C-alpha positions as CSV (number, residue, x, y, z in Angstrom):
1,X,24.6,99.9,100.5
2,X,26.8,103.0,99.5
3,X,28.4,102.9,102.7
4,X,29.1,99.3,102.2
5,X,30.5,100.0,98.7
6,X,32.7,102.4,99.8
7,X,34.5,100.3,102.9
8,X,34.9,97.9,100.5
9,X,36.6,100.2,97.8
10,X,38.6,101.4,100.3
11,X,39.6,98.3,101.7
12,X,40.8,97.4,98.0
13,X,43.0,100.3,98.2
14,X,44.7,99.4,101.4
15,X,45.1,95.8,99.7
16,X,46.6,97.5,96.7
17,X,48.7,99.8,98.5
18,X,50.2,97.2,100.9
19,X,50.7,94.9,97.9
20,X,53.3,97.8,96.4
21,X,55.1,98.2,99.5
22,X,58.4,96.1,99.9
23,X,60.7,96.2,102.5
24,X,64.9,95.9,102.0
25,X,64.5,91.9,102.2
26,X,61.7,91.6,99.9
27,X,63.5,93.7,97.2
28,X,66.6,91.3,97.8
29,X,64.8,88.4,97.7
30,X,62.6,89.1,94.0
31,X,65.9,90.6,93.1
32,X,68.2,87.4,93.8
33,X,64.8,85.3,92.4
34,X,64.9,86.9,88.9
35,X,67.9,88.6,88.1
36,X,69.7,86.9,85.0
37,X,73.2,86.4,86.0
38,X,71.8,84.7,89.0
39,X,70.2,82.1,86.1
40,X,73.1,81.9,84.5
41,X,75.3,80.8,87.2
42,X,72.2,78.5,88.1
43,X,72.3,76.9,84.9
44,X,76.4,76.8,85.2
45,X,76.0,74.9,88.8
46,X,73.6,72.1,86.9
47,X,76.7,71.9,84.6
48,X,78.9,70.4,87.0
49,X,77.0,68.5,88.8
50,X,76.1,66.8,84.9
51,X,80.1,66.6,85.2
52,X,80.4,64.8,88.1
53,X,78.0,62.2,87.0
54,X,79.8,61.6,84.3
55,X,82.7,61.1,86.4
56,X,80.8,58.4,88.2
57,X,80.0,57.0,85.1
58,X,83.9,56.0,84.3
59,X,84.0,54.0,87.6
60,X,81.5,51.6,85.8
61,X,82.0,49.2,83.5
62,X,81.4,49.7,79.7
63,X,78.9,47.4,78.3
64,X,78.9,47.3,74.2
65,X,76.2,45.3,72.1
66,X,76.4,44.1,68.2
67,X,74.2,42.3,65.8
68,X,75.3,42.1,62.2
69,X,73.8,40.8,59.1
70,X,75.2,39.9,55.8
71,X,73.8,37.9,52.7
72,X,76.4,36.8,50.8
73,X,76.0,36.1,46.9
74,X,78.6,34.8,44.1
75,X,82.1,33.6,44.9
76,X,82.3,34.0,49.1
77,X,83.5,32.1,51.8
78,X,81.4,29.7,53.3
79,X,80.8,30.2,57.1
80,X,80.2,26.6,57.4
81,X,83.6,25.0,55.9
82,X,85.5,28.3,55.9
83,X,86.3,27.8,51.8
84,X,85.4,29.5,48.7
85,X,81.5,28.8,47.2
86,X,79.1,30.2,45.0
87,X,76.1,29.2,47.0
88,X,74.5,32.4,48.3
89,X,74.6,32.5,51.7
90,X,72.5,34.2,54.8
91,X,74.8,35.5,57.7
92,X,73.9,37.0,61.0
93,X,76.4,37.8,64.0
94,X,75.6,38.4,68.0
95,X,78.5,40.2,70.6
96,X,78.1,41.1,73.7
97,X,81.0,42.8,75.5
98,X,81.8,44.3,78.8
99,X,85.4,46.4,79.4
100,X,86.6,47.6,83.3
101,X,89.4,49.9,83.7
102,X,91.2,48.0,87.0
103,X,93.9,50.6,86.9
104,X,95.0,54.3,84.9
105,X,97.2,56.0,87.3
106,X,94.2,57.4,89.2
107,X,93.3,60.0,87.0
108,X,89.2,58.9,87.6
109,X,89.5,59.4,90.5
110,X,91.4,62.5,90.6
111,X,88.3,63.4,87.6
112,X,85.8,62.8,90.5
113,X,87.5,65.0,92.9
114,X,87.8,67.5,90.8
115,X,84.6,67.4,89.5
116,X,83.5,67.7,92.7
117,X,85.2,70.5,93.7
118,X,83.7,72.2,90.4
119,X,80.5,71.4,91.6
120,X,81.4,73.1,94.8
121,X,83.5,75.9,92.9
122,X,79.9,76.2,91.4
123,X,77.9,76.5,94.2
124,X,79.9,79.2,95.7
125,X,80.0,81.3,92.2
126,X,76.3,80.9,92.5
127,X,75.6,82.2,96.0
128,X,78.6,84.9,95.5
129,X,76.6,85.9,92.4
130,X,73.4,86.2,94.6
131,X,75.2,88.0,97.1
132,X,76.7,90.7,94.8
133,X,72.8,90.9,93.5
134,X,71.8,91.8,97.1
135,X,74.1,94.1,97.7
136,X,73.7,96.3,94.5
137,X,69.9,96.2,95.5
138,X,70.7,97.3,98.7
139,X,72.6,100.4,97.6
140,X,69.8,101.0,94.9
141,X,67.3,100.7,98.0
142,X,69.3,102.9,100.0
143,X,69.0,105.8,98.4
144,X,65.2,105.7,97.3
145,X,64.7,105.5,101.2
146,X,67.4,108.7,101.5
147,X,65.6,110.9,99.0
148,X,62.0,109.4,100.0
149,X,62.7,111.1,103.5
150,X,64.3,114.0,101.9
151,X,60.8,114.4,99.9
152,X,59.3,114.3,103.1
153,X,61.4,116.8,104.7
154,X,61.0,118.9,101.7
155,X,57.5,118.9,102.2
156,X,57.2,119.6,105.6
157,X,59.6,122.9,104.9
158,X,56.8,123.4,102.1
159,X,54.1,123.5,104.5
160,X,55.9,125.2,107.2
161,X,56.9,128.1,104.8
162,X,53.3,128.5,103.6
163,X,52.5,128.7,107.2
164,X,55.0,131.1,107.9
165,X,54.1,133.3,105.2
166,X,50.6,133.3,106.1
167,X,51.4,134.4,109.4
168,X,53.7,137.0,108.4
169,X,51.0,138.8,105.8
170,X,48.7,138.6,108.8
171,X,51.2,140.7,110.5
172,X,52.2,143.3,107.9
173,X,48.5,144.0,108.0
174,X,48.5,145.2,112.2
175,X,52.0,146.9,111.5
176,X,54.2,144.5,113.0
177,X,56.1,143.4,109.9
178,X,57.8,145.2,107.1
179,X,56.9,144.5,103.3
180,X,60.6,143.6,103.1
181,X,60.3,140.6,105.3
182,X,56.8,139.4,103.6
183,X,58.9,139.1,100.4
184,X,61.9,137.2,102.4
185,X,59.7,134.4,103.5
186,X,57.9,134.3,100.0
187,X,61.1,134.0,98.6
188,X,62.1,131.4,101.4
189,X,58.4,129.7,100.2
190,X,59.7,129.5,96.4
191,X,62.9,128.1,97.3
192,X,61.5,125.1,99.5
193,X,59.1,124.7,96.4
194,X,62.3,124.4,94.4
195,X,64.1,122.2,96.7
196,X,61.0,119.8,96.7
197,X,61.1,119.4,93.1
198,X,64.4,118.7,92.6
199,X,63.8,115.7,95.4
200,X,61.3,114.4,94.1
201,X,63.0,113.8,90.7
202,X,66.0,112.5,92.5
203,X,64.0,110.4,94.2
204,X,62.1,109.4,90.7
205,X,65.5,108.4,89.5
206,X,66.7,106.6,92.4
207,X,63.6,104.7,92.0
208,X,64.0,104.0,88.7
209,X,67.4,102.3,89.7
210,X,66.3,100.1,91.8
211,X,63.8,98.5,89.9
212,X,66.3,98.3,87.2
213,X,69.0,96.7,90.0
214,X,66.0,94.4,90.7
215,X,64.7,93.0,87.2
216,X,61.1,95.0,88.3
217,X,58.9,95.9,85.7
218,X,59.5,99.7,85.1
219,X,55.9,100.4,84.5
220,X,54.7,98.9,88.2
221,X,54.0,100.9,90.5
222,X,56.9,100.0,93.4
223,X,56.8,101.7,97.1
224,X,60.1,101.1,99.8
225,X,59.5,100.9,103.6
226,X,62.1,102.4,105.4
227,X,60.8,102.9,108.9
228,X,61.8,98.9,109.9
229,X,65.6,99.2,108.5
230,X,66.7,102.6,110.3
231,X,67.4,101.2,113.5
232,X,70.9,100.6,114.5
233,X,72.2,97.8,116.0
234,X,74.8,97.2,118.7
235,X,77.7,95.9,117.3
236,X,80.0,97.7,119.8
237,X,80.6,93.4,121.4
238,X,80.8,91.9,118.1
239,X,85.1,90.9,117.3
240,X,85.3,90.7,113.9
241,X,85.9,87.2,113.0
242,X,88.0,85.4,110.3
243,X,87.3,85.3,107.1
244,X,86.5,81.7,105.9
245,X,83.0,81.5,104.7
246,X,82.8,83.9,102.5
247,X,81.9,82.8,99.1
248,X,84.1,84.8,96.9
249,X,86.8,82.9,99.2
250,X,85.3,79.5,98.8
251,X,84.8,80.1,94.9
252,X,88.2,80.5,94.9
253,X,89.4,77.3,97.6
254,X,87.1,75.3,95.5
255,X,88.9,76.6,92.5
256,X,92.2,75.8,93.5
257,X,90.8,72.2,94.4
258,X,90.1,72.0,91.1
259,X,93.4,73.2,89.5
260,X,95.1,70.3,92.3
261,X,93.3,67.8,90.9
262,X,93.5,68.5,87.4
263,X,97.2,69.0,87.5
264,X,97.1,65.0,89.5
265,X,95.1,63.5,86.1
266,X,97.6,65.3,84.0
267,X,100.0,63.2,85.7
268,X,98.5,60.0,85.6
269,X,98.8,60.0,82.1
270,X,103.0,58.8,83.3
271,X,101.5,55.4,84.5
272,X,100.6,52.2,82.8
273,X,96.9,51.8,82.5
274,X,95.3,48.2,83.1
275,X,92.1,46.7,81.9
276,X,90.1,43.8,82.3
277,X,87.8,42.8,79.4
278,X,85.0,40.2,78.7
279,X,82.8,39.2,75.9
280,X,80.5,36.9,74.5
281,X,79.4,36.6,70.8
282,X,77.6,34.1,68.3
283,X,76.6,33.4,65.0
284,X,73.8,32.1,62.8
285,X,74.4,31.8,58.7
286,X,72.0,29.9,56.4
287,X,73.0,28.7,52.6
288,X,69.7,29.6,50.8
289,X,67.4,27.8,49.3
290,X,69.4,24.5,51.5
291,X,66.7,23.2,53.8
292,X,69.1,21.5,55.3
293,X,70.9,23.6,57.2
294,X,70.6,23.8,61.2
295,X,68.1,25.6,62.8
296,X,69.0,29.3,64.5
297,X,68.3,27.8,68.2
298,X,70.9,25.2,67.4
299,X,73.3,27.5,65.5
300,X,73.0,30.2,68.3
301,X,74.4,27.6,71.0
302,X,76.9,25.5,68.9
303,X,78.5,28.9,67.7
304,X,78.4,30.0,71.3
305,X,81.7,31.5,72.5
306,X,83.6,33.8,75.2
307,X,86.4,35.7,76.1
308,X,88.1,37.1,78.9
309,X,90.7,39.1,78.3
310,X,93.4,41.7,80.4
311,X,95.8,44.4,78.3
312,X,98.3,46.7,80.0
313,X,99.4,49.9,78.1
314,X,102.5,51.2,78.9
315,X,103.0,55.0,77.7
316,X,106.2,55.6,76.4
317,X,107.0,58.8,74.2
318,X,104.1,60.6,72.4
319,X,106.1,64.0,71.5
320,X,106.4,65.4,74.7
321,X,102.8,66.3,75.1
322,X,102.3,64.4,78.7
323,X,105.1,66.3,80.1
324,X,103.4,70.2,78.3
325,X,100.0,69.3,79.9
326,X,101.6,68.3,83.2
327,X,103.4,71.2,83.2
328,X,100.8,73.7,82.5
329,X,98.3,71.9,85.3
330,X,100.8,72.7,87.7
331,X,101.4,76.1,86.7
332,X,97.5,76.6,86.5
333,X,97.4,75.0,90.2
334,X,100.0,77.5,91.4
335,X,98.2,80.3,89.7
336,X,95.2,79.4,91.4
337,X,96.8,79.6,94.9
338,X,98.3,82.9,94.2
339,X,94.4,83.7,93.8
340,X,92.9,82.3,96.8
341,X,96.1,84.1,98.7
342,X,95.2,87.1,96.9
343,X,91.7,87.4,97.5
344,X,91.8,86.5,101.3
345,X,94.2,89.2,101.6
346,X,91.5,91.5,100.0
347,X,88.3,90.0,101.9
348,X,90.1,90.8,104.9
349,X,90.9,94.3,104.4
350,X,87.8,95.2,103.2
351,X,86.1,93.2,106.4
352,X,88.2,95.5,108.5
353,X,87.2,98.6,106.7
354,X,83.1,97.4,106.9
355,X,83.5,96.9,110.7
356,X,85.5,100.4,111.2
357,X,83.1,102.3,109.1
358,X,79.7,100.4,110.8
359,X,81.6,101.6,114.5
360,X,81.9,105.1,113.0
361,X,78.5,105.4,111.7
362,X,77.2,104.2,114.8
363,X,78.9,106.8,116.5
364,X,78.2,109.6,114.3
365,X,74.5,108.9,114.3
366,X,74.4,108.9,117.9
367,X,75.5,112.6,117.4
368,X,73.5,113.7,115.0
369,X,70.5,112.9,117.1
370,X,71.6,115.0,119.3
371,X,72.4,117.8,117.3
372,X,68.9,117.3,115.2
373,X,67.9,117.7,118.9
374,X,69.4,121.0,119.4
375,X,69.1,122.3,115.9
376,X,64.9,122.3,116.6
377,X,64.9,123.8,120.0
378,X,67.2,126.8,118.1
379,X,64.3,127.4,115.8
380,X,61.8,126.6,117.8
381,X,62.7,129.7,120.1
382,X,64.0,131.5,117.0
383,X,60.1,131.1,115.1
384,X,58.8,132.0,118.3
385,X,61.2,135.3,119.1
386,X,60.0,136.1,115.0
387,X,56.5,136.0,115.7
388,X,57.4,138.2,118.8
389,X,59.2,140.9,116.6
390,X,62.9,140.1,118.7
391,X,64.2,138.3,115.5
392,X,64.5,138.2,111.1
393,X,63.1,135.9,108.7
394,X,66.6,135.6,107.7
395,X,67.4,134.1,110.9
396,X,64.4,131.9,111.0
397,X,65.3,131.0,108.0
398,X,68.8,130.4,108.7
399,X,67.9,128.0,111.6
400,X,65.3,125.9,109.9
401,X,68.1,125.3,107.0
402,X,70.7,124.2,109.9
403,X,67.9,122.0,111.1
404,X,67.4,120.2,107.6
405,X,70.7,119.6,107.1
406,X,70.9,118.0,110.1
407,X,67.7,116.1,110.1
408,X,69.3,114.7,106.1
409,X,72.9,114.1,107.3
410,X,71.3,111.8,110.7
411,X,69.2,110.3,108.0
412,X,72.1,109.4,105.9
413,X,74.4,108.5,108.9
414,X,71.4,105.7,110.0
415,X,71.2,104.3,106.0
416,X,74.7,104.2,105.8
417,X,75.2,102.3,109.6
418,X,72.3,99.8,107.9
419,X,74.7,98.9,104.7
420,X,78.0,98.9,106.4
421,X,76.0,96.5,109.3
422,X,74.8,94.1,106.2
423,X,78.7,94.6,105.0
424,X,79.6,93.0,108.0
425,X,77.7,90.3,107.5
426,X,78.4,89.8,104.0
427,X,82.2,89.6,104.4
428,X,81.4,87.0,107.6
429,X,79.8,84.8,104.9
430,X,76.5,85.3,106.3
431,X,73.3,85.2,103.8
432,X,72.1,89.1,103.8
433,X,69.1,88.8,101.2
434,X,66.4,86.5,103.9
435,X,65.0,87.1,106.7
């Protein structure tokens, strides 16, 4: 029964554990799910489309009901005879209208099409918003996997110090090694304690970071996986293609859409506007305390009537105002193109830079590997020629730094390959944030 208790308990750990670990898409994904601006521009997108419907709306006919009372006492007109009487009097009224716009200048439908392309405008604000979310996640992510693997190396040079040190004292005590170089490598020892500290608060921090970039509760316990994201594509056979899907560049097309169309209303208002119209309405009145009046079936069809009716309004001065509004739609519409222009301009140089820097990285990583490569074989024969007596704890010492440096900077070439590679894909419009 013990034994049973404790496979389960540690089974519960490794639940636990695997729970806390998240990989780069999982910290994109609960990042894009919860963070508030992403809300925001959710809640923004709902607003247009509740625009557009009521764009749809004006395309329909307007439908208006009335019922009216009024009891009538003293001198009033009789709804019977249409002339003065004293008689008080009961009287009660029924419309029902319907009105059609047939023709405005086209500014509904222009209002459709641009609410549409606000709705769209939307949509593209939203997933550029999500996208941006991503990224800074990414970053954040980034370096708690740099100074997670600088931890690690900071502990290994922990543990290979103690060794060393252990093996030196041993060989102060046959003669083989000076008291001089037993207080090098302790002072070697104290500095790789030093260095591991000051990791692992960077690391603390960087941590931190991300759960802020995230929207992560800060007191949860939150552990990345790095192993999966630090391999490196090849991208060597990938051109670099256009930029046209990108959503900053859509926000802004859908923008300048909208701009287009508004300017097109604000020049509708120049045009007559037609209208067809139609209504029925009825009556019912009673002189009180006359049981002789008609009954409210028969009042309600006798007093029965209808109308069809068309009006055409012709605008012809109203202080200049059409003319201002037209004129600043258009100037908002060439203001928006300016934009798009602008910001394709900017998408594209930045592309360009993404793909250079993700080639370099590449490149540069490839190197590294090879000089991490090197770097150990020196200090492997330079440990070994120390344990010999043919060589200094300075020089062992000096080699094992050379070969951290180089183990950090491959690590940071490999991260950095990973975000310029999803920086690519951004920029191609691609969705970096699922898998």
């Amino acid at each position: 029964m013990k034994a049973l208790w404790m496979i389960c308990l540690a089974m519960a750990v490794q639940q636990t554990s695997a729970q806390n670990d998240w990989t780069m898409q999982q910290c994109m994904q609960y990042a894009v799910q919860h963070n508030h601006e992403v809300k925001q521009a959710e809640l923004e997108l709902d607003n247009y489309k509740a625009s557009k419907t009521s764009a749809i709306g004006k395309f329909l006919p307007e439908v208006d009901g009335y019922i009216g009372a009024q009891y009538n006492f003293g001198r009033a007109i009789d709804p019977e005879t249409n002339g003065y009487t004293d008689v008080s009097t009961f009287y009660n009224g029924y419309q029902l209208s319907a009105s059609l716009p047939i023709f405005d200048g086209f500014s509904r439908l222009h209002a459709l099409k641009a609410a549409k392309a606000s709705e769209l405008m939307g949509r593209a604000s939203l997933r550029q918003r999500q996208d941006l979310t991503a990224l800074d996640v990414l970053q954040a992510y980034t370096n708690v996997a740099y100074y997670d693997g600088l931890v690690k190396m900071a502990n290994e040079k922990v543990e290979e110090t103690l060794l060393l040190l252990k093996q030196v004292k041993v060989l102060e005590e046959v003669g083989r090694k000076s008291a001089a170089d037993v207080a090098q490598v302790e002072s070697q020892k104290a500095e790789a304690d030093y260095e591991l500290t000051r990791q692992q608060n960077l690391y603390a921090s960087a941590l931190l970071e991300l759960k802020k970039a995230m929207n992560y509760p800060l007191g949860d316990s939150l552990r990345v996986i790095g192993d999966g994201c630090l391999v490196i594509g090849d991208g060597n056979n990938q051109p670099l293609t256009p930029i046209t899907q990108h959503p900053e560049l859509l926000a802004a097309r859908y923008r300048m859409q909208t701009s287009k169309h508004e300017w097109h209303q604000a020049r509708a208002s120049l045009y007559p506007s037609l209208s067809l119209s139609a209504g029925l309405s009825t009556t019912y009145y009673k002189t009180l305390h006359n049981d002789a009046a008609e009954t409210f079936r028969n009042q309600m069809k006798n007093n029965m009537g209808e109308y069809l009716g068309v009006s055409l309004n012709i605008p012809l001065f109203n202080r200049l105002q059409t003319l201002t509004s037209i004129r600043k739609a258009k100037n908002n519409y060439r203001i928006a193109q300016e934009a798009y222009d602008q910001k394709q301009l900017e998408l594209t140089k930045l592309s360009t830079e993404a793909w250079n820097d993700w080639q370099g990285y590449q490149k540069q990583t490839i190197q590294m590997q090879k000089k991490v490569q090197a770097d150990s074989l020196s200090y492997q024969l330079t440990r070994r020629q120390f344990e010999e007596g043919l060589s200094t704890a300075i020089d062992v010492h000096t080699t094992s730094a050379q070969l951290l440096n180089s183990k950090a900077t491959l690590l940071q070439c490999q991260l950095m390959a990973m975000v310029k590679e999803q920086l690519v894909r951004y920029y191609k419009g691609e969705t970096i944030w699922t898998e």
